[in-house]
């Protein structure tokens, strides 16, 4: 199975209102709930691609119970979340039906105690024994050491399990030094990590800092990959319009599933770009349409990339 | 015990954000949760006044479980909510810390099936056997007949239990004809019921429509009562500034508790006005400060009122 780690899981709630006006009262016409957090989103896409996935991380309180109930009801996804005393956060996306725009309200995550963090690390090590790959995704909840991901990368490497890391800021900087197999920063995260706004230069620099391979997601321009096996650029066939929510998580799922299937890099990148594009163009945020994905997969352009000057 | 009925219970969630801006992403700095719906608020005030209260109505889904857990943890309040398949609604108050203003997002209530409505009516009739008074409060959730409150008023009258009704619109109009002991409309609800914007005239008209007594809440001007025993006007000592959330529910609790203690009308009205005023001036929405309440109680002015011309 593929393991995904979401230390700051969430219940993603979507509200539809006619038009959000500050300081007014609004009747919510539609309520949707989905388990969330980056690693959970990655797991959902992996399961939709036919992979067996196990989700770990933390869950607590009434919201944590709902997240676990919804995960258990998702075919192909196994719930291995570790219980905590604090409450799993809710994120609320208020969709304005007149403009289509979204207003986001994000609760803070639960504070994780050292005992809970130790319990998680034990569970994680046990789960790695049957994992073909692991993805470490998203922000750290309060209470965890900034080097949390660095430790999880080292544990995966010691277990011989390929590890993909998708986070940002100081936790990313620390964890890169622990030599993950793959990181997938976006342009902002890459610039923050390396200080360079030139994507190819920054991507190469991120490798020098410790990542075995770096796949930079450059929004509508697709992906730029710098790996020990070569450098590629993968771009979607057309300029896509839609909702970018979850596009990065779909790209992670594409890379991870293709790696688990031992596909060569160009195929991994094509899959990641096609999944990401099919997520942007899907009417439901964070979902993707299988037929669109398969159509786009044949149209993604993957070209080799020269060294930075 | 005093029984309060909340057919559309809620989990009231309060979020604090720096400043709410449509179409932006917000970090919520503080999350508060409280069981809500008008009858639940009335029950909390009654319990704070030292009365034994039982709460009935509907609860369903994960949110309903949280409401029941929080009710069970409230001293003096007994939970007699009836389970339903649908999910209890959440209401979210987003408090803007810069301006102090609140933006409200209200989920729709669960649709109640005829079987669930019958189960509730049986439970209600059984609870009335040990009730000294009953309050029917708030809006109807989807699925209930518009005459729902009218039926509940008749059942209470048949059981000889004094019944206070606090609702609006067509459910109020229907239920007034069933001859409740007391209704507590605000100026808008009274105008909608009677077609008159002149408070004394409208209050007298509401009595003619079937209510044994009518206590109209006129905001900062206090209460106007038209009863078989006489007519009174009760006003707070000073113009109050603060948050009016829950002031009406506190007035209902004041009227109901004083009725259960067989106090004369002027004392009932003074208590309702003082509680309402102590709720407006409290920093926490819907709460009241005991010392402020007792200080205000001595200062409420209650005067007899002449007939309308």
Coordinates of C-alpha atoms in Angstrom, one line a residue:
Chain A
X1 CA 0.0 0.0 0.0
X2 CA 0.9 3.7 -0.3
X3 CA 1.0 5.6 3.0
X4 CA 0.1 9.3 3.2
X5 CA 0.8 11.4 6.3
X6 CA -1.4 14.4 7.3
X7 CA -0.3 15.8 10.6
X8 CA -2.9 18.6 10.4
X9 CA -6.0 16.8 9.1
X10 CA -9.2 18.8 8.7
X11 CA -12.9 18.5 8.0
X12 CA -13.3 20.6 4.9
X13 CA -16.8 22.2 4.9
X14 CA -18.2 24.0 1.8
X15 CA -21.1 26.5 2.2
X16 CA -23.0 28.0 -0.6
X17 CA -24.5 31.4 -0.1
X18 CA -26.0 33.9 -2.5
X19 CA -23.5 36.6 -1.8
X20 CA -21.2 37.0 1.2
X21 CA -21.6 40.5 2.8
X22 CA -19.6 41.3 5.9
X23 CA -21.7 42.0 9.0
X24 CA -24.9 40.5 7.5
X25 CA -26.8 37.3 8.2
X26 CA -26.7 34.5 5.5
X27 CA -28.8 31.5 4.9
X28 CA -26.5 28.6 3.8
X29 CA -28.3 26.8 0.9
X30 CA -25.9 23.9 0.6
X31 CA -23.5 22.2 3.0
X32 CA -20.8 19.7 1.8
X33 CA -18.3 17.9 4.1
X34 CA -15.2 16.1 3.2
X35 CA -12.2 14.8 5.1
X36 CA -9.3 17.1 4.3
X37 CA -5.7 18.1 4.7
X38 CA -3.2 17.6 1.9
X39 CA -2.3 14.0 2.6
X40 CA -6.0 13.0 2.8
X41 CA -6.6 14.7 -0.5
X42 CA -3.7 12.8 -2.0
X43 CA -5.0 9.5 -0.6
X44 CA -8.4 10.1 -2.2
X45 CA -6.9 10.6 -5.6
X46 CA -4.6 7.6 -5.2
X47 CA -7.7 5.5 -4.3
X48 CA -9.5 6.8 -7.3
X49 CA -6.6 5.6 -9.4
X50 CA -7.0 2.1 -8.0
X51 CA -4.2 2.1 -5.4
X52 CA -4.6 0.8 -1.8
X53 CA -3.9 3.7 0.5
X54 CA -3.5 4.1 4.2
X55 CA -4.0 7.5 5.8
X56 CA -2.2 8.4 9.0
X57 CA -1.8 11.6 11.1
X58 CA -3.9 12.8 14.0
X59 CA -7.6 12.9 14.7
X60 CA -9.4 14.3 17.8
X61 CA -12.7 15.5 19.1
X62 CA -16.1 15.4 17.4
X63 CA -14.7 16.8 14.2
X64 CA -12.0 14.1 14.2
X65 CA -14.7 11.4 14.6
X66 CA -16.5 12.8 11.5
X67 CA -13.2 12.8 9.5
X68 CA -12.6 9.1 10.5
X69 CA -16.2 8.1 9.6
X70 CA -15.9 9.8 6.2
X71 CA -12.5 8.2 5.6
X72 CA -13.8 4.7 6.5
X73 CA -16.6 5.2 4.0
X74 CA -14.1 6.0 1.2
X75 CA -13.4 2.8 -0.9
X76 CA -9.7 1.9 -1.1
X77 CA -8.7 4.2 1.9
X78 CA -7.7 2.7 5.2
X79 CA -7.9 4.9 8.3
X80 CA -4.8 4.7 10.6
X81 CA -5.1 8.2 12.2
X82 CA -3.8 8.4 15.8
X83 CA -6.2 9.8 18.4
X84 CA -5.3 13.1 20.2
X85 CA -7.0 15.0 23.0
X86 CA -7.4 18.2 21.0
X87 CA -10.0 18.8 18.3
X88 CA -9.3 18.3 14.6
X89 CA -9.8 21.6 12.8
X90 CA -12.6 22.6 10.4
X91 CA -11.9 24.6 7.3
X92 CA -14.9 26.5 5.9
X93 CA -15.0 27.5 2.2
X94 CA -17.9 30.0 1.7
X95 CA -18.8 29.9 -2.0
X96 CA -20.4 33.1 -3.2
X97 CA -23.0 31.9 -5.8
X98 CA -23.2 35.3 -7.6
X99 CA -19.4 35.7 -8.2
X100 CA -18.2 32.1 -7.8
X101 CA -15.5 33.4 -5.5
X102 CA -14.6 31.6 -2.2
X103 CA -14.0 33.0 1.2
X104 CA -11.9 30.7 3.5
X105 CA -12.1 30.4 7.3
X106 CA -9.5 28.0 8.7
X107 CA -9.6 26.9 12.4
X108 CA -6.2 26.3 14.1
X109 CA -5.2 22.7 14.5
X110 CA -5.2 20.9 17.8
X111 CA -2.0 21.3 20.0
X112 CA -0.2 17.9 19.8
X113 CA 1.5 16.8 23.1
X114 CA 4.9 15.1 23.2
X115 CA 3.2 11.8 24.2
X116 CA 0.9 12.0 21.2
X117 CA 3.8 12.8 18.9
X118 CA 5.7 9.7 20.2
X119 CA 2.6 7.5 19.7
X120 CA 2.4 8.8 16.1
X121 CA 6.1 8.1 15.4
X122 CA 5.6 4.5 16.6
X123 CA 2.5 4.0 14.5
X124 CA 4.3 5.5 11.4
X125 CA 7.3 3.2 11.8
X126 CA 5.0 0.2 12.0
X127 CA 3.0 1.3 8.9
X128 CA 6.2 1.8 6.9
X129 CA 6.9 -1.9 7.1
X130 CA 4.1 -2.6 4.5
X131 CA 4.3 0.7 2.5
X132 CA 5.7 0.8 -1.1
X133 CA 6.0 4.7 -0.8
X134 CA 5.1 7.4 1.6
X135 CA 3.9 11.0 1.2
X136 CA 4.4 13.6 3.9
X137 CA 2.0 16.5 3.3
X138 CA 1.0 19.9 4.6
X139 CA 1.5 22.1 7.5
X140 CA 2.5 21.1 11.1
X141 CA -0.2 21.5 13.8
X142 CA 0.8 23.5 17.0
X143 CA 3.1 21.7 19.4
X144 CA 5.2 19.7 16.9
X145 CA 8.9 20.4 16.6
X146 CA 9.9 22.3 13.4
X147 CA 12.1 19.3 12.6
X148 CA 9.2 16.9 12.7
X149 CA 9.2 16.1 8.9
X150 CA 13.1 15.8 9.0
X151 CA 12.6 12.9 11.5
X152 CA 9.9 11.3 9.4
X153 CA 12.1 11.5 6.3
X154 CA 15.0 9.8 8.1
X155 CA 12.7 7.0 9.4
X156 CA 11.3 6.3 5.9
X157 CA 14.9 6.2 4.5
X158 CA 16.0 3.9 7.2
X159 CA 13.0 1.6 6.3
X160 CA 14.0 1.8 2.6
X161 CA 10.6 3.4 1.6
X162 CA 10.7 6.1 -1.0
X163 CA 9.5 9.4 0.6
X164 CA 7.8 12.3 -1.1
X165 CA 7.6 15.6 0.9
X166 CA 5.1 18.4 0.2
X167 CA 5.3 21.2 2.8
X168 CA 6.8 24.7 3.1
X169 CA 8.8 27.1 5.2
X170 CA 11.2 26.0 7.9
X171 CA 9.7 22.5 8.2
X172 CA 10.6 22.0 4.5
X173 CA 14.1 23.5 4.8
X174 CA 14.9 21.1 7.8
X175 CA 13.4 18.1 6.1
X176 CA 15.2 18.7 2.7
X177 CA 18.5 18.3 4.6
X178 CA 17.3 14.9 5.7
X179 CA 17.5 13.8 2.0
X180 CA 13.9 13.0 0.9
X181 CA 13.5 11.1 -2.4
X182 CA 11.3 13.8 -3.9
X183 CA 9.9 17.3 -3.0
X184 CA 7.2 19.0 -4.9
X185 CA 7.4 22.8 -4.1
X186 CA 5.4 25.4 -5.9
X187 CA 7.2 28.5 -7.2
X188 CA 6.7 30.5 -3.9
X189 CA 7.9 27.6 -1.7
X190 CA 10.9 27.0 -3.9
X191 CA 11.8 30.7 -3.8
X192 CA 11.5 30.7 0.0
X193 CA 13.7 27.6 0.2
X194 CA 16.4 28.7 -2.1
X195 CA 16.2 32.5 -2.3
X196 CA 16.0 32.3 -6.1
X197 CA 13.0 33.2 -8.3
X198 CA 14.4 31.6 -11.4
X199 CA 12.7 28.2 -11.4
X200 CA 15.4 26.0 -13.0
X201 CA 18.2 27.5 -10.9
X202 CA 16.1 27.2 -7.8
X203 CA 15.1 23.6 -8.5
X204 CA 18.7 22.7 -9.0
X205 CA 19.6 24.5 -5.8
X206 CA 16.9 22.6 -3.9
X207 CA 18.6 19.3 -5.1
X208 CA 21.9 20.5 -3.8
X209 CA 20.3 21.1 -0.4
X210 CA 19.5 17.4 -0.1
X211 CA 16.4 16.4 -2.1
X212 CA 17.2 13.5 -4.4
X213 CA 14.7 14.8 -7.0
X214 CA 12.7 18.0 -7.2
X215 CA 9.5 18.5 -9.1
X216 CA 8.5 22.2 -9.1
X217 CA 4.9 23.0 -9.8
X218 CA 4.7 26.2 -11.8
X219 CA 0.9 26.6 -12.0
X220 CA -0.4 26.8 -15.6
X221 CA 3.1 26.2 -16.9
X222 CA 3.1 22.7 -15.6
X223 CA 6.0 20.9 -13.9
X224 CA 9.8 21.2 -13.9
X225 CA 11.7 18.1 -12.8
X226 CA 15.3 17.9 -11.8
X227 CA 16.3 14.3 -11.0
X228 CA 19.4 12.1 -10.9
X229 CA 18.0 10.5 -14.2
X230 CA 17.6 13.8 -16.0
X231 CA 15.7 17.1 -16.3
X232 CA 12.2 17.5 -17.8
X233 CA 9.5 20.0 -18.3
X234 CA 5.9 18.8 -18.5
X235 CA 3.1 21.1 -19.7
X236 CA -0.6 20.8 -20.1
X237 CA -2.0 20.9 -23.7
X238 CA -4.0 24.1 -23.2
X239 CA -4.2 27.0 -20.8
X240 CA -6.7 25.7 -18.3
X241 CA -9.5 27.6 -16.6
X242 CA -11.1 26.5 -13.3
X243 CA -10.5 26.0 -9.6
X244 CA -6.9 25.3 -8.7
X245 CA -7.9 23.9 -5.3
X246 CA -6.4 20.4 -4.9
X247 CA -4.4 20.6 -8.2
X248 CA -1.1 20.3 -6.2
X249 CA -2.4 17.3 -4.2
X250 CA -3.4 15.6 -7.5
X251 CA 0.1 16.2 -8.9
X252 CA 1.5 14.5 -5.7
X253 CA -0.8 11.6 -6.2
X254 CA 0.2 11.3 -9.8
X255 CA 3.9 11.3 -9.0
X256 CA 3.5 8.8 -6.2
X257 CA 1.3 6.3 -8.0
X258 CA 3.6 6.3 -11.0
X259 CA 6.6 5.8 -8.8
X260 CA 4.8 2.9 -7.1
X261 CA 4.3 1.4 -10.6
X262 CA 8.0 1.9 -11.4
X263 CA 7.2 4.1 -14.4
X264 CA 10.0 6.2 -16.0
X265 CA 10.1 9.9 -15.1
X266 CA 8.5 11.3 -18.3
X267 CA 5.4 9.1 -17.6
X268 CA 5.3 10.1 -14.0
X269 CA 5.3 13.8 -14.9
X270 CA 2.7 13.3 -17.7
X271 CA 0.4 11.6 -15.2
X272 CA 0.9 14.3 -12.6
X273 CA 0.2 17.1 -15.1
X274 CA -2.9 15.4 -16.5
X275 CA -4.3 14.7 -13.0
X276 CA -3.6 18.2 -11.9
X277 CA -5.2 19.7 -15.1
X278 CA -8.3 17.4 -14.7
X279 CA -8.7 18.6 -11.1
X280 CA -8.5 22.3 -12.2
X281 CA -11.2 21.8 -14.8
X282 CA -13.5 19.7 -12.6
X283 CA -16.6 21.6 -11.4
X284 CA -16.2 20.1 -7.8
X285 CA -13.2 21.5 -6.0
X286 CA -10.4 19.0 -5.5
X287 CA -12.1 16.3 -7.6
X288 CA -11.1 15.1 -11.0
X289 CA -13.0 13.6 -13.9
X290 CA -11.5 10.3 -15.1
X291 CA -12.4 10.8 -18.8
X292 CA -10.8 14.3 -18.8
X293 CA -7.7 12.9 -17.1
X294 CA -7.3 10.1 -19.7
X295 CA -7.9 12.5 -22.6
X296 CA -5.3 15.0 -21.2
X297 CA -2.8 12.3 -20.4
X298 CA -2.3 11.7 -24.2
X299 CA -1.8 15.4 -24.8
X300 CA 0.7 16.4 -22.1
X301 CA 4.0 17.5 -23.6
X302 CA 7.2 16.3 -21.8
X303 CA 10.5 17.7 -23.0
X304 CA 14.0 17.4 -21.7
X305 CA 15.5 20.5 -20.2
X306 CA 19.0 21.8 -20.5
X307 CA 21.1 22.8 -17.5
X308 CA 20.7 26.3 -16.0
X309 CA 23.3 28.7 -17.4
Chain B
X1 CA -39.3 21.3 36.1
X2 CA -39.7 23.8 33.3
X3 CA -39.8 22.3 29.8
X4 CA -38.4 24.2 26.8
X5 CA -38.9 23.0 23.2
X6 CA -36.5 23.8 20.4
X7 CA -37.5 22.1 17.2
X8 CA -34.6 23.6 15.3
X9 CA -31.7 23.2 17.7
X10 CA -28.2 24.3 16.6
X11 CA -24.6 24.2 17.5
X12 CA -23.7 27.9 17.8
X13 CA -20.0 28.4 16.7
X14 CA -18.2 31.7 17.2
X15 CA -15.1 32.4 15.2
X16 CA -12.8 35.4 15.9
X17 CA -10.9 36.7 12.9
X18 CA -8.9 39.9 12.5
X19 CA -11.0 41.4 9.8
X20 CA -13.4 39.5 7.4
X21 CA -12.7 40.2 3.8
X22 CA -14.8 38.5 1.1
X23 CA -12.8 36.1 -1.2
X24 CA -9.8 36.1 1.1
X25 CA -8.4 33.3 3.4
X26 CA -8.7 33.8 7.1
X27 CA -6.9 32.2 10.1
X28 CA -9.5 31.8 12.9
X29 CA -7.8 32.8 16.2
X30 CA -10.5 31.6 18.6
X31 CA -13.3 29.0 18.3
X32 CA -16.2 28.8 20.8
X33 CA -19.0 26.2 20.7
X34 CA -22.4 26.4 22.5
X35 CA -25.6 24.4 22.1
X36 CA -28.1 26.8 20.6
X37 CA -31.6 27.5 19.3
X38 CA -33.9 29.8 21.2
X39 CA -35.4 27.2 23.6
X40 CA -31.9 26.0 24.5
X41 CA -30.8 29.5 25.3
X42 CA -33.9 30.0 27.4
X43 CA -33.1 26.8 29.3
X44 CA -29.5 28.0 30.0
X45 CA -30.8 31.2 31.5
X46 CA -33.5 29.3 33.6
X47 CA -30.8 27.0 34.9
X48 CA -28.6 29.9 35.8
X49 CA -31.6 31.3 37.8
X50 CA -31.7 28.0 39.8
X51 CA -34.6 26.3 38.0
X52 CA -34.6 22.6 36.9
X53 CA -35.0 22.6 33.1
X54 CA -35.6 19.9 30.6
X55 CA -34.7 20.6 26.9
X56 CA -36.6 18.7 24.1
X57 CA -36.7 19.1 20.4
X58 CA -34.6 17.2 17.8
X59 CA -30.9 16.3 17.5
X60 CA -29.2 14.4 14.7
X61 CA -25.8 13.6 13.1
X62 CA -22.4 14.5 14.5
X63 CA -23.4 18.0 15.3
X64 CA -26.4 16.8 17.2
X65 CA -24.1 14.5 19.3
X66 CA -22.0 17.6 20.2
X67 CA -25.1 19.6 21.2
X68 CA -26.2 16.7 23.4
X69 CA -22.7 16.3 25.0
X70 CA -22.6 20.1 25.7
X71 CA -26.2 20.1 27.2
X72 CA -25.4 17.1 29.4
X73 CA -22.4 19.1 30.8
X74 CA -24.7 22.1 31.7
X75 CA -25.7 22.0 35.4
X76 CA -29.5 22.1 35.9
X77 CA -30.3 21.2 32.3
X78 CA -31.6 17.7 31.4
X79 CA -31.4 16.5 27.8
X80 CA -34.6 15.0 26.3
X81 CA -33.9 15.7 22.6
X82 CA -35.4 13.2 20.2
X83 CA -33.0 11.6 17.7
X84 CA -33.5 12.3 14.0
X85 CA -31.7 10.9 10.9
X86 CA -30.8 14.4 9.5
X87 CA -28.0 16.5 10.9
X88 CA -28.5 19.3 13.4
X89 CA -27.6 22.6 11.9
X90 CA -24.5 24.7 12.7
X91 CA -24.7 28.5 13.0
X92 CA -21.4 30.4 12.6
X93 CA -20.9 33.9 14.0
X94 CA -17.7 35.4 12.5
X95 CA -16.6 38.2 14.9
X96 CA -14.5 40.8 13.2
X97 CA -12.0 41.8 15.9
X98 CA -11.2 45.2 14.2
X99 CA -14.8 46.4 14.0
X100 CA -16.5 44.2 16.6
X101 CA -19.1 43.4 14.0
X102 CA -20.5 39.9 13.4
X103 CA -21.2 38.1 10.1
X104 CA -23.6 35.2 10.5
X105 CA -23.7 31.9 8.5
X106 CA -26.7 29.7 9.3
X107 CA -27.0 26.2 8.0
X108 CA -30.5 24.9 7.2
X109 CA -32.0 22.5 9.7
X110 CA -32.5 18.8 9.1
X111 CA -35.7 17.7 7.3
X112 CA -37.9 16.0 9.9
X113 CA -39.9 13.0 8.8
X114 CA -43.5 12.3 9.8
X115 CA -42.3 9.4 11.9
X116 CA -39.8 11.6 13.8
X117 CA -42.5 14.3 14.3
X118 CA -44.8 11.6 15.8
X119 CA -42.0 10.4 18.1
X120 CA -41.4 13.9 19.3
X121 CA -45.1 14.5 20.0
X122 CA -45.2 11.4 22.2
X123 CA -42.1 12.4 24.0
X124 CA -43.5 16.0 24.5
X125 CA -46.8 14.7 25.9
X126 CA -44.9 12.5 28.4
X127 CA -42.6 15.3 29.5
X128 CA -45.6 17.6 30.1
X129 CA -46.8 15.3 32.9
X130 CA -44.0 16.6 35.1
X131 CA -43.7 20.2 33.8
X132 CA -44.7 23.3 35.7
X133 CA -44.5 25.4 32.5
X134 CA -43.4 25.0 28.9
X135 CA -41.8 27.4 26.4
X136 CA -42.1 26.7 22.6
X137 CA -39.3 28.6 20.9
X138 CA -37.9 29.5 17.5
X139 CA -38.3 28.5 13.9
X140 CA -39.6 25.2 12.4
X141 CA -37.1 22.9 10.7
X142 CA -38.0 21.7 7.1
X143 CA -40.6 19.0 7.0
X144 CA -42.8 20.1 9.9
X145 CA -46.4 21.2 9.3
X146 CA -46.9 25.0 9.6
X147 CA -49.5 24.2 12.3
X148 CA -46.9 22.3 14.4
X149 CA -46.9 24.8 17.2
X150 CA -50.6 25.1 17.3
X151 CA -50.8 21.3 18.0
X152 CA -48.2 21.6 20.7
X153 CA -50.1 24.5 22.3
X154 CA -53.3 22.5 22.4
X155 CA -51.5 19.5 24.0
X156 CA -50.0 21.7 26.7
X157 CA -53.5 23.3 27.4
X158 CA -55.1 19.8 27.6
X159 CA -52.4 18.8 30.1
X160 CA -53.0 22.0 32.1
X161 CA -49.5 23.3 31.7
X162 CA -49.0 27.0 31.1
X163 CA -47.5 27.5 27.6
X164 CA -45.4 30.4 26.4
X165 CA -44.8 30.7 22.6
X166 CA -42.0 32.6 21.0
X167 CA -42.0 32.2 17.2
X168 CA -42.9 34.2 14.2
X169 CA -44.7 34.3 10.8
X170 CA -47.4 31.8 9.9
X171 CA -46.5 29.3 12.6
X172 CA -47.2 32.1 15.2
X173 CA -50.4 33.0 13.5
X174 CA -51.7 29.4 13.6
X175 CA -50.6 28.8 17.1
X176 CA -52.1 32.0 18.5
X177 CA -55.5 30.7 17.4
X178 CA -54.8 27.6 19.6
X179 CA -54.9 30.0 22.7
X180 CA -51.4 29.9 24.2
X181 CA -51.1 31.5 27.7
X182 CA -48.5 33.9 26.6
X183 CA -46.7 35.1 23.5
X184 CA -43.6 37.3 23.4
X185 CA -43.4 38.9 19.9
X186 CA -41.0 41.7 19.1
X187 CA -42.3 44.8 17.2
X188 CA -41.7 43.2 13.8
X189 CA -43.4 39.9 14.6
X190 CA -46.3 41.7 16.2
X191 CA -46.8 43.9 13.1
X192 CA -46.6 40.9 10.9
X193 CA -49.2 39.1 13.0
X194 CA -51.7 42.0 13.3
X195 CA -50.9 44.4 10.5
X196 CA -50.6 47.2 13.0
X197 CA -47.3 49.1 13.7
X198 CA -48.8 50.8 16.8
X199 CA -47.5 48.6 19.7
X200 CA -50.4 48.9 22.2
X201 CA -53.1 48.5 19.5
X202 CA -51.2 45.6 18.0
X203 CA -50.7 43.9 21.4
X204 CA -54.4 44.2 22.2
X205 CA -55.2 42.8 18.8
X206 CA -52.9 39.8 19.3
X207 CA -54.9 39.0 22.5
X208 CA -58.1 39.1 20.5
X209 CA -56.6 36.6 18.1
X210 CA -56.3 34.1 20.9
X211 CA -53.3 34.7 23.2
X212 CA -54.3 34.9 26.8
X213 CA -51.5 37.4 27.5
X214 CA -49.2 39.2 25.2
X215 CA -45.8 40.7 26.2
X216 CA -44.3 42.7 23.3
X217 CA -40.6 43.3 23.4
X218 CA -39.9 46.8 22.1
X219 CA -36.1 46.7 22.1
X220 CA -34.5 49.5 24.2
X221 CA -38.0 50.7 25.2
X222 CA -38.5 47.5 27.2
X223 CA -41.7 45.4 27.4
X224 CA -45.4 46.1 26.9
X225 CA -47.8 43.6 28.5
X226 CA -51.5 43.2 27.9
X227 CA -53.0 40.5 30.2
X228 CA -56.3 39.6 31.7
X229 CA -55.0 41.0 35.0
X230 CA -54.0 44.4 33.6
X231 CA -51.7 46.3 31.2
X232 CA -48.1 47.4 32.1
X233 CA -45.1 48.9 30.5
X234 CA -41.7 47.9 31.9
X235 CA -38.6 49.9 31.0
X236 CA -34.8 49.5 31.8
X237 CA -33.3 52.3 33.9
X238 CA -30.9 53.6 31.2
X239 CA -30.4 53.3 27.4
X240 CA -28.3 50.2 27.1
X241 CA -25.4 49.6 24.8
X242 CA -24.1 46.2 23.9
X243 CA -24.9 43.0 22.0
X244 CA -28.7 42.3 21.7
X245 CA -28.1 38.6 20.9
X246 CA -30.0 36.5 23.3
X247 CA -31.8 39.4 25.0
X248 CA -35.2 38.1 23.8
X249 CA -34.4 34.6 25.1
X250 CA -33.4 36.0 28.5
X251 CA -36.8 37.9 28.6
X252 CA -38.6 34.6 27.9
X253 CA -36.6 32.9 30.7
X254 CA -37.5 35.8 33.1
X255 CA -41.2 35.6 32.3
X256 CA -41.3 31.8 32.6
X257 CA -39.3 31.5 35.8
X258 CA -41.4 34.2 37.5
X259 CA -44.6 32.5 36.3
X260 CA -43.4 29.2 37.8
X261 CA -42.8 31.1 41.1
X262 CA -46.3 32.5 40.9
X263 CA -45.1 36.1 41.0
X264 CA -47.5 38.9 40.1
X265 CA -47.2 40.5 36.6
X266 CA -45.2 43.6 37.5
X267 CA -42.5 41.4 39.1
X268 CA -42.5 39.0 36.1
X269 CA -42.0 42.0 33.8
X270 CA -39.3 43.6 36.0
X271 CA -37.4 40.3 36.0
X272 CA -37.7 39.9 32.2
X273 CA -36.4 43.4 31.5
X274 CA -33.5 43.2 34.0
X275 CA -32.4 39.8 32.6
X276 CA -32.7 41.1 29.1
X277 CA -30.7 44.2 29.9
X278 CA -28.0 42.2 31.8
X279 CA -27.7 40.1 28.6
X280 CA -27.3 43.1 26.3
X281 CA -24.5 44.6 28.5
X282 CA -22.7 41.3 29.0
X283 CA -19.4 41.0 27.0
X284 CA -20.2 37.4 26.0
X285 CA -23.1 37.1 23.5
X286 CA -26.2 35.5 25.1
X287 CA -24.7 35.4 28.6
X288 CA -25.7 37.6 31.6
X289 CA -23.9 38.8 34.6
X290 CA -25.7 38.0 37.9
X291 CA -24.6 41.1 39.8
X292 CA -25.7 43.4 36.9
X293 CA -29.0 41.6 36.7
X294 CA -29.7 42.1 40.5
X295 CA -28.6 45.7 40.3
X296 CA -30.9 46.4 37.3
X297 CA -33.8 44.5 38.8
X298 CA -34.2 47.2 41.5
X299 CA -34.1 49.9 38.9
X300 CA -36.7 48.7 36.3
X301 CA -39.7 50.9 36.1
X302 CA -43.1 49.2 35.8
X303 CA -46.1 51.4 35.1
X304 CA -49.7 50.6 34.4
X305 CA -50.8 51.4 30.9
X306 CA -54.1 52.9 29.7
X307 CA -56.3 51.4 27.0
X308 CA -55.5 52.2 23.4
X309 CA -57.6 55.0 22.1

